[in-house]
Short mmCIF file of C-alpha atoms in Angstrom, two decimals:
data_model
loop_
_atom_site.label_atom_id
_atom_site.label_comp_id
_atom_site.label_asym_id
_atom_site.label_seq_id
_atom_site.Cartn_x
_atom_site.Cartn_y
_atom_site.Cartn_z
CA MET A 130 225.81 -76.26 143.66
CA SER A 131 228.95 -76.56 141.61
CA ASP A 132 227.00 -78.45 138.73
CA SER A 133 224.96 -75.26 138.55
CA ILE A 134 227.89 -72.94 138.15
CA THR A 135 229.43 -75.00 135.52
CA LYS A 136 226.46 -75.13 133.51
CA ILE A 137 225.94 -71.24 133.87
CA ALA A 138 229.73 -70.86 132.74
CA VAL A 139 229.11 -73.29 129.62
CA ALA A 140 226.02 -71.56 128.55
CA ARG A 141 227.90 -67.80 128.83
CA PHE A 142 231.09 -69.43 127.11
CA LYS A 143 228.86 -70.78 124.23
CA ARG A 144 227.15 -67.40 124.11
CA LEU A 145 230.45 -65.64 123.82
CA LYS A 146 231.24 -68.02 121.34
CA ALA A 147 228.40 -67.71 119.01
CA TYR A 148 228.91 -63.55 119.65
CA LEU A 149 232.51 -63.70 118.44
CA GLU A 150 231.91 -65.85 115.32
CA ALA A 151 229.07 -63.44 114.28
CA ALA A 152 231.08 -60.51 114.62
CA GLY A 153 233.78 -62.50 112.64
CA VAL A 154 236.19 -62.11 115.15
CA ALA A 155 236.38 -65.62 116.29
CA GLY A 156 236.18 -68.64 113.73
CA THR A 157 236.89 -72.14 113.21
CA ASP A 158 240.81 -71.35 113.32
CA SER A 159 241.58 -70.62 116.94
CA HIS A 160 245.11 -69.81 116.20
CA ALA A 161 244.10 -67.10 113.84
CA PRO A 162 245.55 -63.52 114.62
CA LEU A 163 242.62 -60.75 115.25
CA LYS A 164 242.42 -57.94 112.90
CA ARG A 165 241.81 -54.51 113.73
CA SER A 166 238.78 -54.38 111.51
CA ASN A 167 236.96 -57.27 113.10
CA ILE A 168 237.33 -55.71 116.76
CA SER A 169 234.62 -53.28 117.78
CA SER A 170 235.55 -50.00 119.42
CA ARG A 171 233.72 -51.10 122.63
CA ASP A 172 235.13 -54.59 122.58
CA PRO A 173 238.03 -55.20 124.95
CA LYS A 174 241.23 -54.70 122.49
CA PRO A 175 243.86 -57.79 122.63
CA LEU A 176 247.00 -57.05 124.49
CA GLY A 177 249.33 -57.13 121.36
CA LEU A 178 247.23 -54.29 119.94
CA VAL A 179 247.14 -52.27 123.06
CA ILE A 180 250.84 -52.63 123.14
CA GLU A 181 251.23 -51.52 119.58
CA ASP A 182 248.99 -48.70 120.32
CA PHE A 183 250.97 -47.73 123.28
CA VAL A 184 254.40 -47.65 121.62
CA THR A 185 253.13 -45.64 118.39
CA ALA A 186 251.23 -42.88 120.93
CA THR A 187 254.28 -42.51 122.82
CA GLU A 188 256.85 -42.87 120.21
CA ILE A 189 259.14 -45.14 121.92
CA SER A 190 259.54 -47.19 118.92
CA ALA A 191 263.00 -46.01 117.87
CA PRO A 192 264.38 -46.82 121.33
CA LEU A 193 262.85 -50.40 121.24
CA ALA A 194 264.38 -50.81 117.59
CA VAL A 195 267.66 -50.23 118.85
CA THR A 196 267.15 -52.52 122.14
CA GLY A 197 266.26 -55.21 119.46
CA LEU A 198 269.35 -54.11 117.50
CA THR A 199 271.83 -54.35 120.68
CA GLN A 200 270.08 -58.42 121.30
CA GLN A 201 270.11 -59.09 117.84
CA TRP A 202 273.78 -57.96 116.86
CA THR A 203 275.24 -61.30 116.70
CA ALA A 204 272.74 -62.59 114.38
CA ILE A 205 272.86 -59.39 112.08
CA VAL A 206 276.47 -59.40 111.73
CA GLY A 207 277.67 -62.63 112.24
CA ASP A 208 279.40 -64.45 115.21
CA ASP A 209 283.39 -63.31 113.50
CA VAL A 210 282.30 -59.61 113.06
CA ALA A 211 280.58 -59.70 116.22
CA GLN A 212 283.57 -60.80 118.42
CA HIS A 213 285.45 -57.74 116.92
CA VAL A 214 282.61 -55.17 116.73
CA SER A 215 280.36 -53.90 119.27
CA ILE A 216 277.77 -50.91 119.25
CA ALA A 217 279.18 -48.26 121.08
CA HIS A 218 276.21 -45.43 120.85
CA PHE A 219 273.03 -44.85 119.21
CA ASP A 220 271.83 -41.25 118.86
CA GLU A 221 268.09 -41.41 118.56
CA PRO A 222 267.58 -37.81 116.71
CA SER A 223 269.64 -38.27 114.02
CA GLY A 224 269.50 -41.93 113.86
CA GLN A 225 273.31 -42.21 113.90
CA LEU A 226 274.91 -45.79 114.88
CA ILE A 227 278.35 -45.50 116.17
CA LEU A 228 280.11 -49.19 116.08
CA GLN A 229 283.62 -49.71 118.29
CA THR A 230 286.17 -51.84 116.62
CA ASP A 231 288.97 -53.83 118.73
CA SER A 232 291.64 -52.79 115.85
CA THR A 233 292.20 -50.38 113.10
CA ALA A 234 292.33 -53.54 110.50
CA TRP A 235 288.58 -53.98 111.88
CA ALA A 236 287.50 -50.68 111.39
CA THR A 237 288.94 -50.30 107.61
CA GLN A 238 286.87 -53.48 106.84
CA LEU A 239 283.69 -52.45 108.39
CA ARG A 240 283.88 -49.18 106.45
CA MET A 241 283.72 -51.09 103.48
CA LEU A 242 280.65 -53.28 104.57
CA ILE A 243 278.67 -50.47 105.83
CA PRO A 244 276.20 -50.91 102.70
CA VAL A 245 275.83 -54.45 103.68
CA ILE A 246 275.19 -53.81 107.58
CA GLN A 247 272.71 -51.15 106.82
CA THR A 248 270.62 -53.30 104.66
CA ARG A 249 270.60 -56.23 107.36
CA ILE A 250 269.75 -53.52 109.85
CA ASP A 251 266.68 -52.50 107.87
CA GLU A 252 265.61 -55.90 107.28
CA GLU A 253 266.04 -57.06 110.76
CA ILE A 254 265.16 -53.93 112.84
CA GLY A 255 263.28 -51.67 110.45
CA PRO A 256 263.72 -49.08 107.91
CA ASN A 257 264.93 -45.63 108.84
CA VAL A 258 265.80 -46.46 112.32
CA VAL A 259 269.36 -46.20 111.84
CA ARG A 260 270.01 -43.70 109.19
CA GLU A 261 274.00 -43.36 109.48
CA ILE A 262 276.65 -45.84 110.44
CA ALA A 263 279.75 -44.49 112.04
CA ILE A 264 283.20 -46.59 112.63
CA SER A 265 285.11 -45.71 115.66
CA GLY A 266 288.44 -47.76 115.84
CA PRO A 267 290.65 -48.50 119.08
CA LYS A 268 291.18 -45.91 121.98
CA PRO A 269 295.23 -45.56 121.94
CA PRO A 270 296.36 -45.61 125.41
CA SER A 271 297.53 -42.15 127.11
CA TRP A 272 300.72 -41.44 127.58
CA LYS A 273 300.05 -38.42 129.76
CA PHE A 274 300.62 -40.16 133.02
CA GLY A 275 303.15 -39.00 135.62
CA GLN A 276 304.32 -35.75 137.11
CA ARG A 277 306.92 -34.75 134.32
CA ARG A 278 305.76 -34.74 130.81
CA VAL A 279 307.52 -33.92 127.44
CA PRO A 280 305.37 -31.82 125.04
CA GLY A 281 305.18 -33.43 121.61
CA ARG A 282 303.04 -35.92 119.43
CA GLY A 283 304.33 -39.41 121.47
CA PRO A 284 305.21 -42.49 120.39
CA ARG A 285 303.16 -43.50 116.78
CA ASP A 286 301.42 -47.35 116.52
CA THR A 287 297.94 -48.07 115.09
CA TYR A 288 297.22 -49.91 118.32
CA GLY A 289 295.71 -53.02 116.83
#
């Protein structure tokens, strides 16, 4: 009984392979990617194309790109910069990326590197996902604690 099932499976596989080769979908190179032009609308779609269509239809490509940006942040800016600069917030409708630095010196340096960082983000993530980059320095400590406070500007320092 198992021999007859094996023969049927082999025969169906050969028939499917011949059909795909005739349709131009499958060739001698089994690792070649499938092209949309080679796939009939009646054939089942490969999973990669289904996911691509879903991302396009639901317009979630920008959040996915930002997720890729956070995961690849060290590769985009380098180890030294990534130790001192992190992604604070991304405003999806405006495309504004806000970066948080751990010192005012890094904030100043990063303001000069904005064009380079923008180019790297466009190369790695895609163009027009991040349209504007804003730099935020370190948050100074709050001097408003305790029951009694004196009005005024408080102590001055760069905190970093």
